[in-house]
Each structure stands twice: as C-alpha cells, then as structure tokens.
PDB file of C-alpha atoms and ligand atoms in Angstrom:
ATOM      1  CA  MET A   1     -10.365  -6.252  13.005  1.00 64.00           C
ATOM      2  CA  SER A   2     -13.810  -4.697  12.867  1.00 80.00           C
ATOM      3  CA  TYR A   3     -14.917  -1.375  11.475  1.00 88.00           C
ATOM      4  CA  THR A   4     -18.141   0.508  11.010  1.00 94.00           C
ATOM      5  CA  TYR A   5     -19.895   0.803   7.685  1.00 95.00           C
ATOM      6  CA  SER A   6     -18.989   4.488   7.388  1.00 95.00           C
ATOM      7  CA  GLU A   7     -15.323   3.571   8.037  1.00 95.00           C
ATOM      8  CA  TYR A   8     -15.622   0.909   5.355  1.00 96.00           C
ATOM      9  CA  LEU A   9     -16.828   3.531   2.868  1.00 96.00           C
ATOM     10  CA  ILE A  10     -13.844   5.746   3.723  1.00 97.00           C
ATOM     11  CA  HIS A  11     -11.474   2.788   3.323  1.00 98.00           C
ATOM     12  CA  ARG A  12     -12.990   2.051  -0.082  1.00 98.00           C
ATOM     13  CA  GLN A  13     -12.662   5.659  -1.158  1.00 98.00           C
ATOM     14  CA  TRP A  14      -8.947   5.868  -0.324  1.00 98.00           C
ATOM     15  CA  MET A  15      -8.253   2.424  -1.753  1.00 98.00           C
ATOM     16  CA  TYR A  16      -9.852   3.552  -4.983  1.00 98.00           C
ATOM     17  CA  HIS A  17      -7.486   6.524  -4.944  1.00 98.00           C
ATOM     18  CA  ALA A  18      -4.534   4.130  -4.441  1.00 98.00           C
ATOM     19  CA  LEU A  19      -5.802   1.986  -7.339  1.00 98.00           C
ATOM     20  CA  GLN A  20      -5.700   5.015  -9.624  1.00 98.00           C
ATOM     21  CA  LEU A  21      -2.091   5.694  -8.600  1.00 98.00           C
ATOM     22  CA  ALA A  22      -1.254   2.050  -9.236  1.00 98.00           C
ATOM     23  CA  GLN A  23      -2.792   2.390 -12.683  1.00 98.00           C
ATOM     24  CA  ILE A  24      -0.416   5.271 -13.474  1.00 97.00           C
ATOM     25  CA  ALA A  25       2.522   3.072 -12.443  1.00 98.00           C
ATOM     26  CA  GLY A  26       1.242   0.190 -14.567  1.00 98.00           C
ATOM     27  CA  GLU A  27       0.896   2.377 -17.638  1.00 97.00           C
ATOM     28  CA  THR A  28       4.543   3.429 -17.353  1.00 96.00           C
ATOM     29  CA  GLY A  29       5.780  -0.165 -17.163  1.00 96.00           C
ATOM     30  CA  GLU A  30       5.954  -0.500 -13.381  1.00 97.00           C
ATOM     31  CA  VAL A  31       4.248  -3.263 -11.436  1.00 98.00           C
ATOM     32  CA  PRO A  32       1.010  -1.440 -10.533  1.00 98.00           C
ATOM     33  CA  VAL A  33       1.063  -0.658  -6.821  1.00 98.00           C
ATOM     34  CA  GLY A  34      -0.237   2.556  -5.281  1.00 98.00           C
ATOM     35  CA  ALA A  35      -0.145   3.913  -1.721  1.00 98.00           C
ATOM     36  CA  VAL A  36      -1.858   6.767   0.109  1.00 98.00           C
ATOM     37  CA  ILE A  37      -1.302   8.103   3.638  1.00 98.00           C
ATOM     38  CA  ILE A  38      -4.061   9.949   5.505  1.00 98.00           C
ATOM     39  CA  ASP A  39      -3.685  12.036   8.664  1.00 97.00           C
ATOM     40  CA  PRO A  40      -5.937  11.636  11.740  1.00 93.00           C
ATOM     41  CA  SER A  41      -8.325  14.314  10.427  1.00 95.00           C
ATOM     42  CA  GLY A  42      -8.772  12.416   7.187  1.00 95.00           C
ATOM     43  CA  ASN A  43      -6.582  14.673   5.042  1.00 96.00           C
ATOM     44  CA  LEU A  44      -4.347  13.354   2.295  1.00 98.00           C
ATOM     45  CA  LEU A  45      -0.675  13.484   3.347  1.00 98.00           C
ATOM     46  CA  ALA A  46       1.021  11.491   0.627  1.00 98.00           C
ATOM     47  CA  GLU A  47       0.118   9.695  -2.588  1.00 98.00           C
ATOM     48  CA  CYS A  48       2.757   7.635  -4.353  1.00 98.00           C
ATOM     49  CA  GLU A  49       3.066   4.798  -6.805  1.00 98.00           C
ATOM     50  CA  ASN A  50       5.763   2.253  -7.452  1.00 98.00           C
ATOM     51  CA  ARG A  51       8.737   3.900  -9.210  1.00 98.00           C
ATOM     52  CA  LYS A  52      11.304   1.111  -9.043  1.00 98.00           C
ATOM     53  CA  GLU A  53      11.911   0.899 -12.804  1.00 97.00           C
ATOM     54  CA  ARG A  54      11.729   4.608 -13.554  1.00 97.00           C
ATOM     55  CA  ASP A  55      14.121   5.495 -10.733  1.00 98.00           C
ATOM     56  CA  GLN A  56      16.152   2.282 -11.024  1.00 98.00           C
ATOM     57  CA  ASN A  57      15.866   2.171  -7.260  1.00 98.00           C
ATOM     58  CA  PRO A  58      15.167  -1.146  -5.513  1.00 98.00           C
ATOM     59  CA  THR A  59      13.610   0.657  -2.540  1.00 98.00           C
ATOM     60  CA  ALA A  60      11.256   2.899  -4.566  1.00 98.00           C
ATOM     61  CA  HIS A  61       8.136   0.934  -3.628  1.00 98.00           C
ATOM     62  CA  ALA A  62       4.924   2.967  -3.275  1.00 98.00           C
ATOM     63  CA  GLU A  63       4.797   2.490   0.506  1.00 98.00           C
ATOM     64  CA  ILE A  64       8.394   3.619   1.126  1.00 98.00           C
ATOM     65  CA  LEU A  65       7.903   6.717  -1.004  1.00 98.00           C
ATOM     66  CA  ALA A  66       4.629   7.531   0.765  1.00 98.00           C
ATOM     67  CA  LEU A  67       6.141   7.067   4.240  1.00 98.00           C
ATOM     68  CA  LYS A  68       8.980   9.432   3.320  1.00 98.00           C
ATOM     69  CA  ALA A  69       6.628  12.036   1.887  1.00 98.00           C
ATOM     70  CA  ALA A  70       4.245  11.899   4.868  1.00 98.00           C
ATOM     71  CA  ALA A  71       7.078  12.116   7.421  1.00 98.00           C
ATOM     72  CA  ASN A  72       8.508  15.038   5.515  1.00 98.00           C
ATOM     73  CA  LYS A  73       5.181  16.819   5.470  1.00 97.00           C
ATOM     74  CA  LEU A  74       4.519  16.263   9.183  1.00 97.00           C
ATOM     75  CA  GLN A  75       8.176  16.853  10.091  1.00 98.00           C
ATOM     76  CA  THR A  76       8.178  13.703  12.177  1.00 98.00           C
ATOM     77  CA  TRP A  77       8.970  10.102  11.386  1.00 98.00           C
ATOM     78  CA  ARG A  78       6.283   8.982  13.858  1.00 98.00           C
ATOM     79  CA  LEU A  79       3.145   8.276  11.857  1.00 98.00           C
ATOM     80  CA  ASN A  80       1.249   6.556  14.662  1.00 95.00           C
ATOM     81  CA  GLN A  81      -1.934   8.552  14.064  1.00 95.00           C
ATOM     82  CA  CYS A  82      -1.870   7.949  10.307  1.00 98.00           C
ATOM     83  CA  THR A  83      -3.454   5.372   8.022  1.00 98.00           C
ATOM     84  CA  LEU A  84      -1.577   3.864   5.092  1.00 98.00           C
ATOM     85  CA  TYR A  85      -3.604   2.465   2.194  1.00 98.00           C
ATOM     86  CA  VAL A  86      -1.867   0.227  -0.339  1.00 98.00           C
ATOM     87  CA  THR A  87      -3.299  -1.890  -3.121  1.00 98.00           C
ATOM     88  CA  LEU A  88      -1.064  -4.926  -2.486  1.00 98.00           C
ATOM     89  CA  GLU A  89       0.039  -6.552   0.763  1.00 98.00           C
ATOM     90  CA  PRO A  90       3.425  -4.997   1.638  1.00 98.00           C
ATOM     91  CA  CYS A  91       6.709  -6.872   1.059  1.00 98.00           C
ATOM     92  CA  PRO A  92       9.210  -7.481   3.905  1.00 98.00           C
ATOM     93  CA  MET A  93      11.044  -4.200   3.236  1.00 98.00           C
ATOM     94  CA  CYS A  94       7.852  -2.127   3.308  1.00 98.00           C
ATOM     95  CA  ALA A  95       6.362  -4.027   6.255  1.00 98.00           C
ATOM     96  CA  GLY A  96       9.571  -3.256   8.152  1.00 98.00           C
ATOM     97  CA  ALA A  97       9.373   0.428   7.240  1.00 98.00           C
ATOM     98  CA  ILE A  98       5.673   0.592   8.219  1.00 98.00           C
ATOM     99  CA  VAL A  99       6.562  -0.832  11.643  1.00 98.00           C
ATOM    100  CA  GLN A 100       9.523   1.593  11.947  1.00 97.00           C
ATOM    101  CA  ALA A 101       7.210   4.526  11.196  1.00 98.00           C
ATOM    102  CA  ARG A 102       4.731   3.299  13.867  1.00 98.00           C
ATOM    103  CA  VAL A 103       1.899   3.588  11.359  1.00 98.00           C
ATOM    104  CA  GLY A 104      -1.405   3.457  13.224  1.00 97.00           C
ATOM    105  CA  LEU A 105      -3.474   1.531  10.714  1.00 98.00           C
ATOM    106  CA  LEU A 106      -2.537  -0.340   7.554  1.00 98.00           C
ATOM    107  CA  VAL A 107      -5.275  -1.009   5.009  1.00 98.00           C
ATOM    108  CA  TYR A 108      -4.393  -3.097   1.964  1.00 98.00           C
ATOM    109  CA  GLY A 109      -6.233  -4.522  -0.986  1.00 98.00           C
ATOM    110  CA  VAL A 110      -5.090  -7.989  -1.906  1.00 98.00           C
ATOM    111  CA  ASP A 111      -2.809 -10.595  -0.305  1.00 98.00           C
ATOM    112  CA  ASP A 112       0.527 -11.178  -2.039  1.00 98.00           C
ATOM    113  CA  PRO A 113       1.221 -14.927  -2.184  1.00 97.00           C
ATOM    114  CA  LYS A 114       4.819 -14.292  -3.301  1.00 96.00           C
ATOM    115  CA  THR A 115       6.210 -11.687  -0.892  1.00 97.00           C
ATOM    116  CA  GLY A 116       3.362 -10.675   1.423  1.00 98.00           C
ATOM    117  CA  ALA A 117       4.930  -9.822   4.762  1.00 98.00           C
ATOM    118  CA  ILE A 118       1.867  -8.853   6.779  1.00 98.00           C
ATOM    119  CA  ARG A 119       0.349 -12.316   7.034  1.00 97.00           C
ATOM    120  CA  THR A 120       0.614 -14.318   3.828  1.00 98.00           C
ATOM    121  CA  VAL A 121       4.267 -15.438   3.524  1.00 98.00           C
ATOM    122  CA  VAL A 122       5.655 -14.006   6.756  1.00 97.00           C
ATOM    123  CA  ASN A 123       4.183 -11.825   9.485  1.00 98.00           C
ATOM    124  CA  ILE A 124       6.578  -8.967  10.209  1.00 97.00           C
ATOM    125  CA  PRO A 125       4.226  -6.862  12.389  1.00 96.00           C
ATOM    126  CA  ASP A 126       3.554  -9.697  14.845  1.00 96.00           C
ATOM    127  CA  SER A 127       7.100 -11.075  14.811  1.00 95.00           C
ATOM    128  CA  ALA A 128       9.527 -10.781  17.720  1.00 93.00           C
ATOM    129  CA  ALA A 129      11.489  -8.242  15.660  1.00 92.00           C
ATOM    130  CA  SER A 130       8.576  -5.802  15.728  1.00 93.00           C
ATOM    131  CA  ASN A 131       8.300  -3.260  18.540  1.00 90.00           C
ATOM    132  CA  HIS A 132       4.993  -1.858  17.325  1.00 90.00           C
ATOM    133  CA  ARG A 133       1.545  -3.375  17.291  1.00 92.00           C
ATOM    134  CA  LEU A 134       0.126  -2.546  13.902  1.00 96.00           C
ATOM    135  CA  ARG A 135      -3.599  -2.563  13.253  1.00 97.00           C
ATOM    136  CA  VAL A 136      -4.294  -4.170   9.876  1.00 98.00           C
ATOM    137  CA  ILE A 137      -7.305  -4.406   7.570  1.00 98.00           C
ATOM    138  CA  GLY A 138      -6.887  -6.513   4.426  1.00 97.00           C
ATOM    139  CA  GLY A 139      -9.235  -7.152   1.538  1.00 97.00           C
ATOM    140  CA  ILE A 140     -10.599  -3.652   0.823  1.00 98.00           C
ATOM    141  CA  LEU A 141     -11.507  -3.556  -2.929  1.00 98.00           C
ATOM    142  CA  GLU A 142      -9.735  -6.901  -3.083  1.00 98.00           C
ATOM    143  CA  THR A 143     -11.167  -8.006  -6.439  1.00 98.00           C
ATOM    144  CA  ALA A 144     -10.289  -4.746  -8.190  1.00 98.00           C
ATOM    145  CA  CYS A 145      -6.764  -4.796  -6.736  1.00 98.00           C
ATOM    146  CA  ARG A 146      -6.226  -8.410  -7.806  1.00 98.00           C
ATOM    147  CA  GLN A 147      -7.616  -7.847 -11.306  1.00 98.00           C
ATOM    148  CA  GLN A 148      -5.402  -4.827 -11.875  1.00 98.00           C
ATOM    149  CA  LEU A 149      -2.281  -6.865 -11.114  1.00 98.00           C
ATOM    150  CA  GLN A 150      -3.453  -9.912 -13.083  1.00 97.00           C
ATOM    151  CA  MET A 151      -4.274  -7.808 -16.122  1.00 97.00           C
ATOM    152  CA  TRP A 152      -0.932  -6.027 -15.957  1.00 97.00           C
ATOM    153  CA  PHE A 153       1.005  -9.308 -15.797  1.00 95.00           C
ATOM    154  CA  ALA A 154      -1.140 -10.879 -18.545  1.00 95.00           C
ATOM    155  CA  ASN A 155      -0.509  -7.863 -20.737  1.00 92.00           C
ATOM    156  CA  ARG A 156       3.224  -7.989 -20.164  1.00 88.00           C
ATOM    157  CA  ARG A 157       3.383 -11.710 -20.957  1.00 85.00           C
ATOM    158  CA  HIS A 158       1.427 -11.026 -24.103  1.00 81.00           C
ATOM    159  CA  ARG A 159       3.912  -8.370 -25.221  1.00 74.00           C
ATOM    160  CA  THR A 160       7.034 -10.425 -24.563  1.00 67.00           C
ATOM    161  CA  GLU A 161       5.742 -13.576 -26.280  1.00 63.00           C
TER     162      GLU A 161
HETATM  163 ZN1  LIG B 201       7.542  -3.182  -0.792  1.00 64.18          ZN
END
C-alpha cells in the first residue's frame, strides 16, 4: 500500500507514541506492546499498552484494550474510519478483533515471526473468515519497534539466569 510523505510523517508520529506506551508496559514487566487509535480528523481516541500480566487477563492485549476504549468513546463498535497503530504485528485474537471492528487502516511496526496474524504466520484479514477488507501498512519505525522487544527479552533472560 502506498502513502504520501506527509502521511508517512503522521504514521511515524503516532507509532512513536505507541512505542512510548509499549515502553511503559515493558517497565512494569509486560511484553512491551503499545497501541493507539486515531479518528478520521486525526484526533487521539485511545492509547493503551499490554496489561496481560497486571490484569491477569489473557485478552488484555494493547489492541483489544484500544478497540474497546475507542468504541466506547465513539459509542459505536464500527471503527471503519479509524486508524489503529500498534508496535507489533497483531496476534490472531487481535487481528480477529480488528476485522470485527471494521478498522479502516492498520499500521504496525514490526512483523511477529511467532504469532503474526496479518501476514507473517497467518493472514486473518485476507482469509475466507474475514468479511472486511483491511488496509494494512507494516514496517513503520520497524527498527525501533524490533529493538524495543529484543532489548526487553534480552533483559528478562539476563535477570532469570
Ligand atoms: Zn494480540
């Protein structure tokens, strides 16, 4: 998918915001993943980070929390005019929820070779089970998103050794 240079700068700006949220998660012992949802006018609707450990909730991924918060704010579950930014390629659960919410555009940072469900391991949005054509941009601030995760995992290994 193509985008203009000014769109690219906006994507970078919101991805940087998501990276900062991910950093907060990482510092509290969560896998660092952050998500932001923007309305069609470019306003911030939701900003969430992974809370799985803190909430002891298997569904408390950043994307799920952000979708809930944005739908709540707009008082509609249909987010077809909205853009979701997330630092890591969504897992199957989140990819399913993004399709259910009819998100207009998904922008993510780095591919997830383990559970990426947008294109890397499986492709939920383009599968027969999907009733929504999702526009996707991957690789925004890719290096920073990858390094954040790698450093977090390296740090954790270091502590448990
Ligand atoms: Zn997920």
